[in-house]
Every structure is written in structure tokens, then in C-alpha cells.
XYZ file of C-alpha atoms in Angstrom:
394
model
C 0.000 0.000 0.000
C 2.896 2.336 0.787
C 4.321 1.680 -2.679
C 0.944 2.553 -4.183
C 1.011 5.864 -2.313
C 4.482 6.525 -3.743
C 3.392 5.476 -7.228
C 0.484 7.927 -7.243
C 2.656 10.711 -5.783
C 5.123 10.556 -8.681
C 2.433 9.828 -11.269
C 0.938 13.219 -10.438
C 4.281 15.028 -10.072
C 3.451 17.030 -13.209
C 5.705 20.071 -13.399
C 4.045 21.380 -16.559
C 0.468 21.222 -15.263
C 0.344 24.603 -13.420
C 1.287 26.394 -16.665
C -0.164 23.984 -19.229
C -2.648 26.478 -20.702
C 0.088 29.140 -21.245
C 2.265 26.330 -22.722
C -0.494 25.483 -25.208
C -1.066 29.176 -25.982
C 2.666 29.626 -26.555
C 2.312 26.867 -29.154
C -0.478 28.826 -30.924
C -3.545 27.072 -29.441
C -6.560 29.108 -28.283
C -9.141 28.057 -25.683
C -11.327 26.382 -28.334
C -8.298 24.346 -29.420
C -7.438 23.449 -25.817
C -10.946 22.243 -24.962
C -11.149 20.393 -28.302
C -7.827 18.740 -27.472
C -9.187 17.626 -24.114
C -12.401 16.418 -25.772
C -10.269 14.252 -28.083
C -8.449 12.972 -25.003
C -11.835 12.236 -23.417
C -13.006 10.402 -26.548
C -9.849 8.290 -26.642
C -10.207 7.330 -22.991
C -13.920 6.673 -23.604
C -13.034 4.160 -26.329
C -10.312 2.531 -24.227
C -11.776 2.772 -20.719
C -13.805 -0.448 -20.491
C -11.291 -2.604 -22.443
C -8.459 -1.359 -20.216
C -10.434 -2.018 -17.013
C -11.329 -5.465 -18.329
C -7.645 -6.130 -19.128
C -6.730 -5.148 -15.568
C -9.375 -7.456 -14.080
C -8.433 -10.312 -16.376
C -4.631 -10.170 -16.654
C -3.501 -8.361 -13.519
C -3.062 -4.978 -11.887
C 0.746 -4.890 -11.781
C 1.372 -5.479 -15.500
C -1.385 -2.979 -16.359
C 0.254 -0.281 -14.214
C 3.672 -0.962 -15.769
C 2.282 -0.547 -19.297
C 0.333 2.566 -18.237
C 3.523 4.151 -16.865
C 5.443 3.474 -20.088
C 2.723 5.113 -22.196
C 2.660 8.074 -19.795
C 6.395 8.623 -20.303
C 6.044 8.441 -24.108
C 3.114 10.877 -24.078
C 4.991 13.487 -22.082
C 8.031 13.162 -24.364
C 5.820 14.156 -27.321
C 4.703 17.436 -25.704
C 8.018 19.350 -25.870
C 8.510 18.053 -29.424
C 5.071 19.175 -30.601
C 4.879 22.111 -33.007
C 1.358 21.627 -34.390
C -2.164 20.908 -33.109
C -2.122 17.417 -34.661
C 1.112 16.558 -32.848
C -0.551 17.475 -29.566
C -3.498 15.281 -30.568
C -1.114 12.341 -30.990
C 0.440 13.041 -27.592
C -2.994 13.268 -25.939
C -4.034 9.919 -27.462
C -0.898 8.262 -26.063
C -1.648 9.790 -22.662
C -5.262 8.613 -22.990
C -4.019 5.031 -23.359
C -1.964 5.546 -20.226
C -4.779 7.095 -18.190
C -7.337 4.493 -19.291
C -4.998 1.694 -18.198
C -4.401 3.409 -14.865
C -8.069 4.309 -14.338
C -9.527 2.069 -11.677
C -6.500 -0.236 -11.650
C -4.602 1.490 -8.850
C -7.762 1.888 -6.740
C -8.664 -1.754 -7.389
C -5.181 -2.889 -6.332
C -5.575 -0.822 -3.154
C -8.870 -2.540 -2.243
C -7.530 -5.965 -3.325
C -4.533 -5.483 -1.025
C -6.711 -4.462 1.921
C -8.954 -7.491 1.394
C -5.980 -9.857 1.053
C -4.244 -8.619 4.216
C -7.448 -8.602 6.238
C -6.804 -4.997 7.247
C -9.103 -3.753 9.996
C -8.779 -0.148 8.830
C -11.825 1.361 7.132
C -11.346 1.434 3.377
C -12.694 4.983 3.169
C -9.844 6.157 5.435
C -7.191 4.380 3.337
C -8.734 5.718 0.113
C -8.592 9.211 1.622
C -4.858 8.807 2.293
C -4.404 7.452 -1.238
C -6.002 10.584 -2.698
C -4.008 12.704 -0.234
C -0.676 11.502 -1.644
C -2.008 11.837 -5.201
C -2.853 15.509 -4.730
C 0.261 16.196 -2.661
C 2.342 14.990 -5.612
C 0.698 17.516 -7.919
C 0.823 20.244 -5.272
C 4.518 19.843 -4.439
C 5.307 19.645 -8.167
C 3.539 23.002 -8.542
C 5.801 24.561 -5.893
C 8.835 23.250 -7.763
C 7.398 24.730 -10.959
C 7.049 28.110 -9.249
C 10.765 28.086 -8.516
C 11.814 26.731 -11.911
C 9.668 29.087 -14.013
C 12.061 31.924 -13.175
C 14.971 30.063 -14.790
C 13.600 27.761 -17.506
C 11.318 28.058 -20.516
C 7.942 26.341 -20.715
C 9.377 23.908 -23.259
C 12.239 22.979 -20.915
C 9.649 22.454 -18.178
C 7.855 20.019 -20.497
C 11.107 18.034 -20.870
C 11.555 17.919 -17.096
C 7.982 16.591 -16.755
C 8.830 13.781 -19.177
C 11.962 12.948 -17.191
C 10.011 12.633 -13.917
C 7.497 10.375 -15.703
C 10.155 7.636 -15.757
C 9.938 7.177 -11.963
C 6.476 5.488 -11.824
C 7.734 2.798 -14.238
C 10.344 1.633 -11.724
C 7.906 1.811 -8.799
C 5.327 -0.256 -10.716
C 7.954 -2.941 -11.319
C 8.289 -3.430 -7.533
C 4.535 -3.755 -6.817
C 3.183 -7.065 -5.493
C -0.300 -8.146 -6.575
C -2.297 -10.253 -4.091
C -4.290 -13.289 -5.140
C -7.950 -12.610 -5.920
C -10.927 -14.076 -7.680
C -10.761 -13.529 -11.457
C -13.123 -13.896 -14.371
C -12.869 -16.663 -16.983
C -10.159 -15.633 -19.471
C -11.946 -17.432 -22.313
C -15.623 -16.579 -21.748
C -15.567 -12.864 -22.636
C -19.267 -12.728 -23.520
C -20.190 -14.305 -20.197
C -17.858 -11.909 -18.400
C -19.547 -8.872 -19.947
C -22.965 -10.180 -18.892
C -21.606 -10.695 -15.372
C -20.284 -7.098 -15.258
C -23.579 -5.677 -16.541
C -25.657 -7.634 -14.025
C -23.355 -6.743 -11.145
C -23.391 -3.022 -11.880
C -26.726 -2.157 -13.429
C -29.002 -4.897 -12.101
C -27.658 -4.678 -8.553
C -29.620 -1.713 -7.219
C -30.900 1.743 -8.046
C -28.561 3.053 -5.354
C -25.462 1.761 -7.158
C -26.694 3.251 -10.447
C -27.133 6.648 -8.773
C -23.670 6.437 -7.181
C -22.129 5.885 -10.640
C -24.203 8.732 -12.108
C -23.060 11.177 -9.409
C -19.405 10.170 -9.829
C -19.793 11.028 -13.516
C -21.395 14.460 -13.097
C -19.341 15.710 -10.158
C -16.016 14.487 -11.539
C -16.609 16.357 -14.791
C -17.743 19.473 -12.877
C -14.187 19.888 -11.616
C -12.678 18.841 -14.963
C -14.488 21.608 -16.866
C -13.359 24.108 -14.230
C -9.716 23.021 -14.029
C -9.185 24.002 -17.669
C -10.624 27.432 -16.867
C -8.388 28.093 -13.866
C -5.256 29.376 -15.588
C -7.229 31.504 -18.054
C -9.237 32.879 -15.115
C -6.102 33.727 -13.176
C -4.716 35.599 -16.180
C -8.044 37.440 -16.627
C -8.021 38.705 -13.026
C -4.458 39.985 -13.415
C -2.344 37.292 -11.738
C 1.157 36.949 -13.236
C 2.218 33.530 -14.572
C 5.047 33.403 -12.005
C 2.382 32.882 -9.311
C 0.469 30.148 -11.126
C 2.536 27.378 -9.559
C 1.906 28.585 -6.022
C -1.850 28.877 -6.591
C -1.946 25.483 -8.312
C -0.105 23.994 -5.333
C -2.581 25.462 -2.855
C -5.518 24.204 -4.905
C -4.097 20.682 -4.897
C -3.322 20.825 -1.192
C -7.036 21.643 -0.804
C -7.831 18.328 -2.510
C -5.215 16.460 -0.474
C -6.342 17.517 2.988
C -10.033 17.325 2.108
C -9.586 13.736 0.904
C -7.524 12.773 3.938
C -10.151 13.944 6.431
C -13.332 13.136 4.491
C -14.041 10.060 6.650
C -13.911 12.192 9.802
C -16.090 14.927 8.312
C -18.632 12.333 7.207
C -18.804 10.849 10.707
C -19.307 14.300 12.197
C -21.983 15.750 9.876
C -23.404 12.636 8.191
C -23.305 11.437 4.603
C -26.496 13.267 3.542
C -25.066 16.650 4.590
C -21.769 15.849 2.872
C -23.581 14.939 -0.346
C -25.426 18.266 -0.234
C -22.057 20.038 0.131
C -20.702 18.115 -2.880
C -23.717 19.295 -4.871
C -23.572 22.944 -3.767
C -19.821 23.558 -4.157
C -19.737 23.546 -8.008
C -22.728 25.917 -8.090
C -21.096 28.352 -5.644
C -17.728 28.073 -7.391
C -18.925 28.572 -10.979
C -21.165 31.515 -10.047
C -18.403 32.949 -7.852
C -15.899 32.844 -10.724
C -18.509 34.332 -13.036
C -19.134 37.357 -10.820
C -15.662 37.912 -9.332
C -12.989 39.769 -11.283
C -10.575 40.255 -8.397
C -7.632 38.321 -6.948
C -9.687 36.798 -4.134
C -11.706 34.937 -6.783
C -9.085 32.159 -6.510
C -11.019 31.032 -3.420
C -13.694 29.669 -5.757
C -11.035 27.613 -7.551
C -10.105 26.088 -4.193
C -13.762 25.242 -3.500
C -13.853 23.173 -6.691
C -10.913 21.197 -5.342
C -12.633 20.650 -1.993
C -15.569 19.188 -3.926
C -13.135 16.985 -5.839
C -11.618 15.690 -2.599
C -15.015 14.768 -1.143
C -16.195 13.202 -4.405
C -13.074 11.093 -4.921
C -13.392 9.547 -1.477
C -17.026 9.254 -0.416
C -18.557 8.322 -3.790
C -15.708 6.092 -4.939
C -15.639 4.253 -1.626
C -19.390 3.699 -1.954
C -18.810 2.197 -5.421
C -15.792 0.028 -4.588
C -17.422 -1.436 -1.487
C -20.388 -2.602 -3.556
C -18.583 -4.490 -6.325
C -16.512 -7.668 -6.153
C -12.788 -7.832 -6.826
C -13.208 -9.702 -10.108
C -14.908 -6.708 -11.792
C -13.664 -3.813 -9.646
C -11.373 -2.205 -12.254
C -14.060 -2.541 -14.931
C -16.603 -0.927 -12.581
C -14.298 2.025 -11.922
C -13.662 2.356 -15.650
C -17.386 2.482 -16.401
C -17.823 5.268 -13.846
C -14.988 7.150 -15.543
C -16.497 6.615 -18.995
C -19.608 8.599 -18.145
C -17.491 11.585 -17.157
C -15.490 11.282 -20.380
C -18.700 11.283 -22.442
C -19.932 14.395 -20.649
C -16.622 16.160 -21.299
C -16.571 14.996 -24.926
C -19.969 16.591 -25.472
C -19.577 19.694 -23.316
C -15.839 20.451 -23.479
C -15.716 21.948 -26.993
C -18.864 23.971 -26.239
C -17.293 25.386 -23.052
C -14.105 26.317 -24.928
C -16.085 27.947 -27.757
C -18.194 29.869 -25.236
C -15.065 31.169 -23.479
C -13.563 32.372 -26.775
C -16.781 33.996 -28.025
C -18.601 35.180 -24.878
C -15.839 35.292 -22.273
C -14.903 33.171 -19.279
C -17.070 35.077 -16.794
C -20.254 34.528 -18.825
C -19.412 30.856 -19.370
C -18.875 30.334 -15.638
C -22.326 31.738 -14.884
C -23.912 29.383 -17.446
C -22.099 26.408 -15.903
C -23.371 27.461 -12.470
C -26.919 27.375 -13.808
C -26.387 23.931 -15.317
C -25.171 22.541 -11.994
C -28.233 23.885 -10.208
C -30.201 21.530 -12.477
C -27.727 18.686 -11.840
C -28.217 19.143 -8.086
C -31.967 18.546 -8.341
C -31.957 15.919 -11.114
C -28.923 13.793 -10.141
C -27.898 14.399 -6.516
C -31.207 14.657 -4.655
C -32.419 11.237 -5.941
C -29.227 9.685 -4.483
C -29.883 11.291 -1.086
C -33.471 10.006 -1.110
C -32.441 6.512 -2.262
C -29.717 6.069 0.358
C -32.340 6.253 3.126
C -33.699 2.899 1.933
C -30.380 1.072 2.500
C -28.343 0.154 5.532
C -24.689 1.247 5.269
C -22.073 -1.411 4.632
C -19.553 -2.222 7.352
C -16.507 0.090 7.251
C -17.950 1.886 4.221
C -19.252 5.317 3.528
C -22.780 5.688 4.878
C -24.100 6.198 1.351
């Protein structure tokens, strides 16, 4: 488990991320291009998500993580070499292969390891620590970026990001995969029927959990690609981007780490309401705030992300068996990818044509609807079920 923490820390040690939008703009991409690029990434992961989760369930977590790390390294090598939109598309597709292989596999290995060792610790607490180290990796990388940006170009920073991407490969090679129940490696049709029954015929509650993971994961994803443009619009110099990015990721880290305690204190229903309200407050806040303190709304998105990644994902992983766990996580991710594929280019076009502040207000209105249509049914449905032992109360 400690090695998994380390793996995720270095996987997210992305030096280029705090200045990725300026890096793209330096390479002649506008916001429409950037959102289109991310929509292509979302489409590629959409196509690969279920097959990659199925591969992980069928052939093993360790080998899947090794291959994912190799593709990640290759993808980041392409970025500093790119001089055209299509080259970036190629790099994003390579990274999509990497992310789709990783998606659900590391979380599944975490739960497999806890089950195999008979750990008495609540899974939601361990998952919170897992997300803590993930966000700390990105946050500390952002602080390093803040120091480096004074001495290196954005292209040199892209090369350094590729160099760091080698580290997860070596960590993945040292991982040990516990024994677990697996599906039949020859009966693929039967396996797919088993996955479908387990996920979508299990209960309305599980369906609503997956639906909320989709909508509230993509809420933060839309916003994250606005952050750097927003900071520039409110007059923050690029030299400070790394520090702000670090603080935003530390918000995720500490929120995730203490989610289990917050849930015990205020209850899962109240925490779900907070998850639903934070994107509304944050989008509308960004839309109406053209001053430095507007960065607070960026941090609120990350708090929502921390809660979502722990409480909803724990609720999902506790309700599926180990033989389909990676596939289940991949399916939850797919929904978010579809939503970004559809909405991402529209958000980018809206920013270019109507401005970021107007677009933020529109997104706030959309998430008011999501709150009533998607989240409230989950809160009502959870009252009909007893919580699982050591799981989120959802």
C-alpha cells in the first residue's frame, strides 16, 4: 500500500500542469483548441476505458500499471517536441491510453490489497490517504514549478515533466499483486454479462452512485481548464500560477484525507449536499468575481473533488466484487469522459466567443439543475439502505 502511495505521488508530479494552458497558448492554441484537445483525449479514454479495465481485471493490476507508466512517459516526451495541433493530438491519445490503463487499476489494487491482508482499517480512510498523496504529488510539483519558471522556458519544463514520468515505471515494477478471484479468461461474452448484471441490475442506489461520480467528476474537470485563463483574466502573473496550483491541490489532499472524519461528524447526507452545492457556488463565484480573491472559488472546486473522490468512490468500490472492480471504476470514468466529450468543446467555444465570466455563470446554472436531477435522488435513495460495514454511509 505504501508503494501505491508513492506510485500515485510521482504519477501526479506534473511540473508542466500549473502552466499547461500558457504552454499550449505559446504553441499557438486558443481556448477552443485546448478544450477540443481535451475532448479528443476524453473520446480516446472513452473508447479505451472499459477494455483497459477489463484487461486489468483479467490479466492483472501490476502489468497494467507498468504498461500505463510506459505510455505516460512516451506521451509526455511528445509534448516538448510538438509544433502543431495534430502533434498534440497524438500526444494526448498516447496519454489517454496511459490514463485508461491506470483508471480504476490502482484503486482496485488498493482494495484488493486491503482485502488480502485482512486490514481492519476502514477502506474509506485508506482511500482518503491514497487521494491525499495523489494531490500532494501535484501540489509539491507546482511549488517546484514556481521556482523553476524563473529560470527555464515552458518547453524545458515540459522536458523535465517527461523525465520525472520515468519514476512510476520503476515503482510499478516493484509492486506485489495479491491473489484474488478472477473472471474466466476465455468466456468474454459471459464476463460482460456478469459485469452488466453486477453493476446495473444490482440496485438503483449503485446506479445513482455511478451517475453522481460522472457528473461531479466532470464538474471539476471543466473548471480546471478554466483556472489558468481565469487567473490571467483577473491579473495574476504567470510566475504565481505554480503557487496557486499547489494550494488548490493541497485543498484536494487535505479534504480527501479527512473526508471520513467529516462524514462521521456531519453525516453522509449533509456531505452529499455540500458536494452538490460547491460547483454551483464556485462557478457563479468565478462568473461574478474579477478580483484576486476569486481564486477562493477555484479552491472550492478542489474541496468538492476531494469529497467526491473519497465518499462516492468508496461507496462504489465497497459494492462491487474484486473480479470486476477495475471494470466498474472504468465504467464510472467513462460517463465523465462522455460528458466532457460533449460539453468540453462547447465550453471552450463559449469562453472564446462570450468570455470566461459569462461561461462560468452558465455552468453554475447547469449545476443547479444537476443538483436537483442527479444528486437529490441519491440522497433520497440512500435512506432505503443500511450502510455497509466500514464503508461510507451512502
